[in-house]
Coordinates of N, CA and C in Angstrom, one line a residue:
M1 N -26.9 31.4 -2.0 CA -27.5 30.2 -1.4 C -26.3 29.4 -0.7
K2 N -26.5 29.1 0.6 CA -25.5 28.4 1.3 C -25.5 26.9 1.0
R3 N -24.4 26.3 0.6 CA -24.3 24.9 0.3 C -24.1 24.1 1.5
A4 N -24.9 23.0 1.7 CA -24.8 22.1 2.8 C -23.4 21.3 2.8
A5 N -22.9 21.2 4.0 CA -21.6 20.4 4.2 C -21.8 19.0 3.8
L6 N -20.9 18.4 3.1 CA -20.9 17.0 2.8 C -20.5 16.1 4.0
L7 N -21.0 14.9 4.0 CA -20.6 13.9 5.0 C -19.5 13.0 4.4
A8 N -18.4 13.0 5.1 CA -17.2 12.2 4.6 C -17.1 11.1 5.6
A9 N -16.7 9.9 5.1 CA -16.5 8.7 5.9 C -15.2 8.0 5.6
Q10 N -14.6 7.4 6.6 CA -13.4 6.6 6.4 C -13.3 5.5 7.3
W11 N -12.9 4.3 6.8 CA -12.8 3.1 7.6 C -11.4 2.6 7.6
D12 N -10.8 2.2 8.7 CA -9.4 1.9 8.8 C -9.2 0.5 9.5
I13 N -8.0 0.0 9.5 CA -7.6 -1.1 10.3 C -6.3 -0.7 10.9
E14 N -6.2 -0.8 12.3 CA -5.0 -0.4 13.0 C -4.5 -1.5 13.9
G15 N -3.2 -1.6 14.0 CA -2.5 -2.6 14.9 C -1.3 -2.0 15.5
M16 N -1.0 -2.4 16.7 CA 0.2 -1.8 17.4 C 0.6 -2.7 18.6
G17 N 1.9 -2.7 18.8 CA 2.4 -3.3 20.1 C 3.2 -2.2 20.9
L18 N 2.8 -2.1 22.1 CA 3.4 -1.1 23.0 C 4.2 -1.7 24.1
S19 N 5.5 -1.5 24.2 CA 6.3 -2.2 25.2 C 6.8 -1.3 26.3
R20 N 7.1 -1.8 27.4 CA 7.6 -1.1 28.6 C 8.9 -1.7 29.1
F21 N 9.9 -0.8 29.2 CA 11.2 -1.3 29.7 C 11.6 -0.4 30.9
L22 N 12.3 -1.1 31.8 CA 12.9 -0.3 33.0 C 14.4 -0.2 32.7
L23 N 14.9 1.0 32.4 CA 16.2 1.3 32.1 C 17.0 1.5 33.4
S24 N 18.0 0.6 33.7 CA 18.7 0.7 34.9 C 20.1 0.1 34.7
G25 N 21.1 1.0 34.4 CA 22.5 0.6 34.2 C 22.7 -0.2 33.0
S26 N 23.4 -1.3 33.2 CA 23.7 -2.2 32.0 C 22.6 -3.1 31.6
V27 N 21.5 -3.3 32.5 CA 20.4 -4.2 32.2 C 19.2 -3.4 32.0
N28 N 18.6 -3.6 30.8 CA 17.3 -2.9 30.5 C 16.2 -4.0 30.6
E29 N 15.4 -3.9 31.7 CA 14.4 -4.9 32.0 C 13.2 -4.8 31.2
F30 N 12.8 -5.8 30.4 CA 11.6 -5.9 29.6 C 10.5 -6.2 30.6
Q31 N 9.5 -5.3 30.8 CA 8.5 -5.5 31.8 C 7.2 -6.0 31.2
T32 N 6.7 -5.5 30.2 CA 5.4 -5.9 29.6 C 5.2 -5.4 28.2
I33 N 4.4 -6.0 27.5 CA 4.0 -5.6 26.1 C 2.5 -5.7 26.0
D34 N 1.8 -4.7 25.4 CA 0.4 -4.7 25.2 C 0.2 -4.7 23.6
F35 N -0.7 -5.5 23.1 CA -1.0 -5.6 21.7 C -2.4 -5.0 21.5
F36 N -2.5 -4.2 20.5 CA -3.8 -3.5 20.2 C -4.2 -3.8 18.7
A37 N -5.5 -4.0 18.5 CA -6.1 -4.1 17.2 C -7.4 -3.3 17.2
N38 N -7.5 -2.4 16.2 CA -8.6 -1.5 16.2 C -9.3 -1.5 14.8
L39 N -10.6 -1.3 14.8 CA -11.4 -1.1 13.5 C -12.2 0.2 13.7
P40 N -11.6 1.3 13.4 CA -12.3 2.6 13.5 C -13.0 3.0 12.3
L41 N -14.2 3.6 12.5 CA -15.0 4.2 11.5 C -15.1 5.7 11.8
E42 N -14.6 6.6 10.9 CA -14.6 8.0 11.1 C -15.6 8.7 10.2
L43 N -16.3 9.7 10.8 CA -17.3 10.5 10.0 C -17.0 11.9 10.3
R44 N -17.2 12.8 9.2 CA -17.0 14.2 9.4 C -18.0 14.9 8.5
R45 N -18.6 16.0 9.1 CA -19.5 16.9 8.4 C -19.2 18.3 9.0
G46 N -18.6 19.1 8.2 CA -18.3 20.5 8.6 C -17.4 20.5 9.8
R47 N -17.8 21.2 10.9 CA -17.0 21.3 12.1 C -17.2 20.1 13.0
F48 N -18.1 19.2 12.7 CA -18.4 18.0 13.5 C -17.7 16.8 13.0
S49 N -17.2 15.9 13.9 CA -16.7 14.6 13.5 C -16.9 13.6 14.6
A50 N -16.9 12.4 14.2 CA -17.1 11.3 15.2 C -16.2 10.1 14.8
R51 N -15.9 9.3 15.8 CA -15.1 8.1 15.6 C -15.7 6.9 16.4
L52 N -16.0 5.9 15.7 CA -16.6 4.7 16.4 C -15.6 3.5 16.1
T53 N -15.1 2.9 17.2 CA -14.1 1.9 17.1 C -14.4 0.7 17.8
L54 N -14.3 -0.5 17.1 CA -14.2 -1.8 17.8 C -12.7 -2.1 18.1
F55 N -12.4 -2.5 19.3 CA -11.0 -2.6 19.7 C -10.8 -3.9 20.5
H56 N -9.5 -4.4 20.4 CA -9.0 -5.5 21.2 C -7.7 -5.1 21.8
E57 N -7.5 -5.5 23.1 CA -6.2 -5.3 23.7 C -5.8 -6.5 24.5
S58 N -4.6 -7.0 24.4 CA -4.1 -8.0 25.3 C -2.8 -7.6 25.9
S59 N -2.5 -8.0 27.1 CA -1.3 -7.6 27.8 C -0.5 -8.8 28.4
H60 N 0.8 -8.7 28.3 CA 1.7 -9.9 28.6 C 2.9 -9.4 29.3
L61 N 3.2 -10.0 30.5 CA 4.4 -9.7 31.2 C 5.7 -10.1 30.5
G62 N 6.8 -9.4 30.7 CA 8.0 -9.7 30.1 C 8.8 -10.7 30.9
D63 N 9.7 -11.5 30.3 CA 10.5 -12.5 31.0 C 11.4 -11.9 32.0
D64 N 12.0 -10.7 31.7 CA 12.9 -10.1 32.7 C 12.2 -9.7 34.0
Y65 N 11.0 -9.1 33.8 CA 10.2 -8.8 35.0 C 9.8 -10.0 35.8
F66 N 9.4 -11.1 35.1 CA 9.0 -12.3 35.8 C 10.2 -12.9 36.6
R67 N 11.4 -12.9 36.0 CA 12.5 -13.5 36.7 C 12.9 -12.7 37.9
R68 N 12.8 -11.4 37.8 CA 13.2 -10.5 39.0 C 12.2 -10.6 40.1
T69 N 10.9 -10.6 39.8 CA 9.9 -10.4 40.8 C 9.1 -11.7 41.2
G70 N 9.2 -12.7 40.3 CA 8.4 -13.9 40.5 C 6.9 -13.7 40.2
D71 N 6.5 -12.5 39.8 CA 5.1 -12.2 39.6 C 4.7 -12.8 38.2
T72 N 3.8 -13.7 38.2 CA 3.4 -14.3 36.9 C 2.3 -13.5 36.2
G73 N 1.7 -12.5 36.9 CA 0.7 -11.7 36.3 C -0.6 -12.5 36.1
S74 N -1.4 -12.1 35.2 CA -2.7 -12.8 35.0 C -3.0 -12.7 33.5
R75 N -3.9 -13.5 33.0 CA -4.3 -13.4 31.6 C -5.1 -12.1 31.5
Y76 N -4.8 -11.2 30.5 CA -5.5 -10.0 30.3 C -5.8 -9.8 28.8
S77 N -7.1 -9.8 28.5 CA -7.6 -9.7 27.2 C -9.0 -9.0 27.2
I78 N -9.1 -7.9 26.5 CA -10.4 -7.2 26.5 C -10.8 -6.9 25.0
E79 N -12.1 -6.8 24.8 CA -12.7 -6.3 23.6 C -13.8 -5.4 23.9
G80 N -14.0 -4.3 23.1 CA -15.0 -3.4 23.4 C -15.3 -2.4 22.2
I81 N -16.1 -1.4 22.5 CA -16.5 -0.4 21.5 C -16.3 0.9 22.1
R82 N -15.7 1.8 21.4 CA -15.4 3.2 21.8 C -16.0 4.2 20.9
A83 N -16.7 5.2 21.4 CA -17.3 6.3 20.6 C -16.9 7.6 21.1
V84 N -16.4 8.5 20.2 CA -15.9 9.8 20.5 C -16.4 10.8 19.5
A85 N -17.0 11.9 19.9 CA -17.5 13.0 19.0 C -16.7 14.2 19.3
S86 N -16.4 15.0 18.2 CA -15.6 16.2 18.4 C -16.3 17.4 17.6
F87 N -16.0 18.6 18.1 CA -16.5 19.8 17.5 C -15.4 20.8 17.5
E88 N -15.3 21.6 16.4 CA -14.3 22.6 16.2 C -15.0 24.0 16.2
P89 N -15.2 24.6 17.3 CA -15.9 25.9 17.4 C -15.1 27.0 16.6
W90 N -13.8 26.9 16.6 CA -12.9 27.8 15.9 C -11.9 26.9 15.2
T91 N -11.2 27.5 14.2 CA -10.2 26.8 13.4 C -9.1 26.2 14.3
L92 N -8.7 26.9 15.3 CA -7.6 26.6 16.1 C -7.9 25.7 17.4
L93 N -9.2 25.4 17.6 CA -9.6 24.6 18.8 C -10.5 23.5 18.4
R94 N -10.2 22.3 19.0 CA -11.0 21.1 18.8 C -11.4 20.6 20.2
L95 N -12.6 20.3 20.4 CA -13.1 19.8 21.7 C -13.7 18.4 21.4
Y96 N -13.5 17.4 22.3 CA -14.1 16.1 22.1 C -14.5 15.5 23.4
A97 N -15.4 14.5 23.3 CA -15.9 13.8 24.5 C -16.5 12.4 24.0
G98 N -16.5 11.5 24.9 CA -17.0 10.2 24.5 C -16.8 9.2 25.6
G99 N -16.7 7.9 25.2 CA -16.5 6.8 26.2 C -16.4 5.5 25.6
S100 N -16.2 4.5 26.4 CA -16.1 3.1 25.9 C -16.8 2.1 26.8
Q101 N -17.3 1.0 26.2 CA -18.0 0.0 26.8 C -17.3 -1.3 26.5
L102 N -16.7 -2.0 27.5 CA -16.1 -3.3 27.3 C -17.2 -4.4 27.0
L103 N -17.0 -5.2 26.0 CA -18.0 -6.3 25.7 C -17.5 -7.6 26.2
H104 N -16.2 -7.8 26.4 CA -15.7 -9.1 26.8 C -14.4 -8.8 27.6
T105 N -14.2 -9.4 28.8 CA -13.0 -9.1 29.5 C -12.5 -10.4 30.2
I106 N -11.2 -10.6 30.2 CA -10.5 -11.6 31.0 C -9.3 -10.9 31.7
P107 N -9.3 -10.7 33.0 CA -10.3 -11.2 34.0 C -11.5 -10.3 34.0
A108 N -12.5 -10.5 34.9 CA -13.7 -9.7 35.0 C -13.3 -8.3 35.4
L109 N -13.8 -7.3 34.6 CA -13.5 -5.9 34.9 C -14.8 -5.1 34.8
K110 N -14.8 -4.0 35.6 CA -15.9 -3.0 35.4 C -15.7 -2.4 34.0
R111 N -16.8 -2.2 33.3 CA -16.7 -2.1 31.8 C -16.8 -0.6 31.3
L112 N -17.1 0.4 32.0 CA -17.3 1.7 31.5 C -16.1 2.6 31.6
T113 N -15.8 3.4 30.6 CA -14.8 4.5 30.7 C -15.4 5.7 30.0
A114 N -15.1 6.9 30.7 CA -15.5 8.2 30.1 C -14.2 8.9 29.7
Q115 N -14.3 9.8 28.6 CA -13.2 10.4 28.1 C -13.6 11.8 27.5
A116 N -12.7 12.8 27.7 CA -12.9 14.1 27.2 C -11.5 14.8 27.0
G117 N -11.5 15.9 26.2 CA -10.3 16.6 26.0 C -10.4 17.7 25.0
F118 N -9.2 18.3 24.7 CA -9.2 19.4 23.7 C -7.8 19.4 23.1
E119 N -7.7 20.1 21.9 CA -6.4 20.3 21.2 C -6.5 21.8 20.7
L120 N -5.5 22.6 21.1 CA -5.4 24.0 20.8 C -4.1 24.1 19.9
T121 N -4.3 24.7 18.7 CA -3.2 24.8 17.7 C -3.0 26.2 17.2
T122 N -1.8 26.6 17.0 CA -1.5 27.9 16.5 C -1.7 28.0 15.0
P123 N -1.8 29.2 14.4 CA -1.8 29.3 13.0 C -0.5 28.8 12.4
D124 N -0.4 28.5 11.1 CA 0.8 28.0 10.4 C 1.9 29.0 10.6
L125 N 3.1 28.5 11.2 CA 4.2 29.4 11.4 C 5.2 29.4 10.3
R126 N 5.1 28.5 9.3 CA 5.9 28.4 8.1 C 7.4 28.4 8.5
W127 N 7.9 27.3 9.1 CA 9.2 27.2 9.6 C 10.1 26.5 8.5
L128 N 11.1 27.2 8.0 CA 12.0 26.7 7.0 C 11.3 26.2 5.8
S129 N 10.3 27.0 5.3 CA 9.5 26.7 4.1 C 8.6 25.5 4.3
H130 N 8.4 25.0 5.5 CA 7.5 23.9 5.8 C 6.3 24.4 6.6
P131 N 5.1 23.9 6.4 CA 4.0 24.3 7.3 C 4.4 23.7 8.7
C132 N 4.1 24.5 9.7 CA 4.5 24.1 11.0 C 3.5 24.7 12.0
W133 N 3.1 23.9 13.0 CA 2.1 24.4 14.0 C 2.6 24.0 15.4
V134 N 2.4 24.8 16.4 CA 2.6 24.4 17.8 C 1.2 24.1 18.4
Y135 N 1.2 23.0 19.2 CA -0.1 22.6 19.7 C 0.0 22.2 21.2
L136 N -1.1 22.3 21.8 CA -1.3 21.9 23.2 C -2.5 21.0 23.3
A137 N -2.3 19.7 23.8 CA -3.4 18.8 23.9 C -3.6 18.3 25.3
Q138 N -4.8 18.1 25.7 CA -5.1 17.6 27.0 C -6.2 16.6 26.9
D139 N -5.9 15.4 27.4 CA -6.9 14.3 27.4 C -7.1 13.8 28.9
V140 N -8.3 13.6 29.2 CA -8.7 13.0 30.6 C -9.6 11.8 30.3
Q141 N -9.3 10.7 31.1 CA -10.1 9.5 31.1 C -10.4 9.1 32.5
S142 N -11.6 8.5 32.7 CA -12.0 8.1 34.0 C -12.6 6.7 33.8
R143 N -12.0 5.7 34.4 CA -12.5 4.3 34.3 C -13.2 3.8 35.6
R144 N -14.3 3.2 35.4 CA -15.1 2.7 36.6 C -14.2 1.7 37.3
Q145 N -13.4 0.9 36.6 CA -12.5 -0.1 37.2 C -11.6 0.6 38.2
A146 N -11.2 1.8 38.0 CA -10.3 2.5 38.9 C -11.0 3.5 39.8
G147 N -12.3 3.2 40.1 CA -13.1 4.1 41.0 C -13.4 5.4 40.4
W148 N -13.4 5.6 39.1 CA -13.6 6.8 38.4 C -12.5 7.9 38.6
N149 N -11.4 7.4 39.2 CA -10.2 8.3 39.3 C -9.7 8.8 37.9
I150 N -9.2 10.0 37.9 CA -8.9 10.6 36.6 C -7.5 10.2 36.1
N151 N -7.3 9.8 34.9 CA -6.1 9.7 34.2 C -5.9 11.0 33.3
S152 N -4.8 11.7 33.5 CA -4.6 12.9 32.8 C -3.3 12.8 31.9
N153 N -3.5 13.2 30.6 CA -2.3 13.1 29.7 C -2.2 14.4 29.0
T154 N -1.2 15.2 29.3 CA -1.0 16.5 28.7 C 0.2 16.4 27.7
E155 N 0.0 17.0 26.5 CA 1.0 17.0 25.5 C 1.2 18.3 24.8
V156 N 2.4 18.7 24.6 CA 2.7 20.0 23.9 C 3.8 19.6 22.9
G157 N 3.7 20.2 21.6 CA 4.7 19.9 20.6 C 4.5 20.6 19.4
F158 N 5.3 20.2 18.4 CA 5.3 20.8 17.0 C 4.7 19.8 16.1
R159 N 3.9 20.3 15.1 CA 3.4 19.4 14.0 C 4.0 20.1 12.7
I160 N 4.8 19.3 12.1 CA 5.6 19.8 10.9 C 5.1 19.1 9.6
G161 N 4.6 19.8 8.7 CA 4.1 19.3 7.4 C 5.1 19.2 6.4
F162 N 4.8 18.5 5.3 CA 5.6 18.4 4.1 C 5.0 19.1 2.9
P163 N 5.7 20.0 2.2 CA 5.1 20.7 1.1 C 4.4 19.8 0.1
G164 N 3.2 20.1 -0.3 CA 2.5 19.3 -1.3 C 2.0 18.0 -0.8
A165 N 2.0 17.7 0.5 CA 1.5 16.4 1.0 C 0.6 16.6 2.2
L166 N -0.3 15.6 2.4 CA -1.1 15.7 3.6 C -0.5 15.2 4.9
R167 N 0.6 14.4 4.7 CA 1.3 13.8 5.9 C 2.0 14.9 6.7
A168 N 2.2 14.6 8.0 CA 2.9 15.5 8.9 C 3.5 14.7 10.0
M169 N 4.6 15.3 10.6 CA 5.3 14.7 11.7 C 5.1 15.5 12.9
R170 N 4.9 14.8 14.1 CA 4.8 15.5 15.4 C 6.0 15.1 16.2
V171 N 6.5 16.1 16.9 CA 7.5 16.0 17.9 C 7.0 16.6 19.2
H172 N 6.9 15.8 20.3 CA 6.2 16.3 21.5 C 6.8 15.8 22.8
V173 N 6.5 16.6 23.8 CA 6.7 16.2 25.2 C 5.4 16.1 25.9
G174 N 5.3 15.2 26.9 CA 4.1 15.1 27.6 C 4.2 14.7 29.1
Y175 N 3.1 14.8 29.8 CA 3.1 14.4 31.2 C 1.9 13.6 31.5
F176 N 2.0 12.4 32.1 CA 0.9 11.5 32.4 C 0.9 11.3 33.9
T177 N -0.3 11.3 34.4 CA -0.5 10.9 35.8 C -1.9 10.2 36.0
G178 N -1.9 9.1 36.7 CA -3.1 8.3 36.9 C -2.8 6.9 37.0
H179 N -3.7 6.0 36.8 CA -3.5 4.6 36.8 C -2.9 4.1 35.5
S180 N -2.0 3.2 35.6 CA -1.2 2.7 34.4 C -2.1 2.3 33.3
E181 N -1.7 2.6 32.0 CA -2.4 2.2 30.9 C -2.0 0.9 30.3
F182 N -1.1 0.2 31.0 CA -0.7 -1.1 30.6 C -1.6 -2.1 31.4
G183 N -2.2 -3.1 30.7 CA -3.2 -4.0 31.3 C -2.7 -4.7 32.5
Q184 N -1.4 -5.2 32.5 CA -0.9 -6.0 33.6 C -0.7 -5.1 34.9
F185 N -0.5 -3.8 34.7 CA -0.3 -2.9 35.8 C -1.4 -1.9 36.0
L186 N -2.6 -2.3 35.7 CA -3.8 -1.5 35.7 C -4.1 -0.9 37.0
A187 N -3.8 -1.6 38.1 CA -4.1 -1.1 39.5 C -3.1 -0.1 40.0
R188 N -1.9 0.0 39.3 CA -0.9 0.9 39.8 C -1.1 2.4 39.4
K189 N -0.7 3.3 40.3 CA -0.7 4.7 40.0 C 0.7 5.1 39.7
E190 N 0.8 6.0 38.7 CA 2.2 6.4 38.3 C 2.1 7.8 37.6
S191 N 3.2 8.5 37.6 CA 3.3 9.8 37.0 C 4.7 9.8 36.3
F192 N 4.7 10.4 35.1 CA 6.0 10.4 34.3 C 5.9 11.5 33.2
F193 N 7.1 11.9 32.8 CA 7.2 12.8 31.6 C 7.6 11.8 30.5
N194 N 7.3 12.2 29.2 CA 7.7 11.4 28.1 C 8.1 12.4 26.9
L195 N 8.8 11.8 26.0 CA 9.3 12.5 24.8 C 9.0 11.6 23.7
G196 N 8.4 12.1 22.6 CA 8.1 11.2 21.5 C 8.0 11.9 20.1
S197 N 7.8 11.1 19.1 CA 7.5 11.6 17.8 C 6.5 10.6 17.1
S198 N 5.7 11.1 16.2 CA 4.7 10.3 15.6 C 4.4 11.0 14.2
F199 N 3.6 10.2 13.4 CA 3.3 10.7 12.1 C 1.8 10.7 11.9
D200 N 1.3 11.7 11.2 CA -0.1 11.8 10.8 C -0.2 11.4 9.4
F201 N -1.1 10.6 9.0 CA -1.3 10.1 7.6 C -2.7 10.6 7.1

């Protein structure tokens, strides 16, 4: 007799500040900082999972950028709800899709965003007695505010686990192209490579 998969649920509180600097010789210009606060509810049953998030974002220009350009920017503050569902047809592949609806915006913005992507992961490579995986992730987002133009974010990297623990560290390189994800620079198009590390808990 086949046993039905259980429904697991998790609720979190998340907060983050994301800064942008222009590195140029001896002066590193502080351009902007965006603050985020999220209340995500995550559900999982078997190969299916979903994430429903209430979120807030505010964006503020840096003093260095203001002094150089004279641009005072504008007040930028948004609150909304984001829903994403995912499915794992195979152990090594995860597909997801969803979107967000802004509930309150300063200044007035068009409020819909669509999102989809995938993550492809190798089997455990067991590097230096640590669990280790190589992964490729692709995320695309399309905002009505940007005329439904695509933001593309591609990431490839290593996910390294710790023996006897659920935590893992990621080291990755990526390529982004599309409209800026910083609120003060929302109308700008940009493309760049990035290098980073993060932790899974």
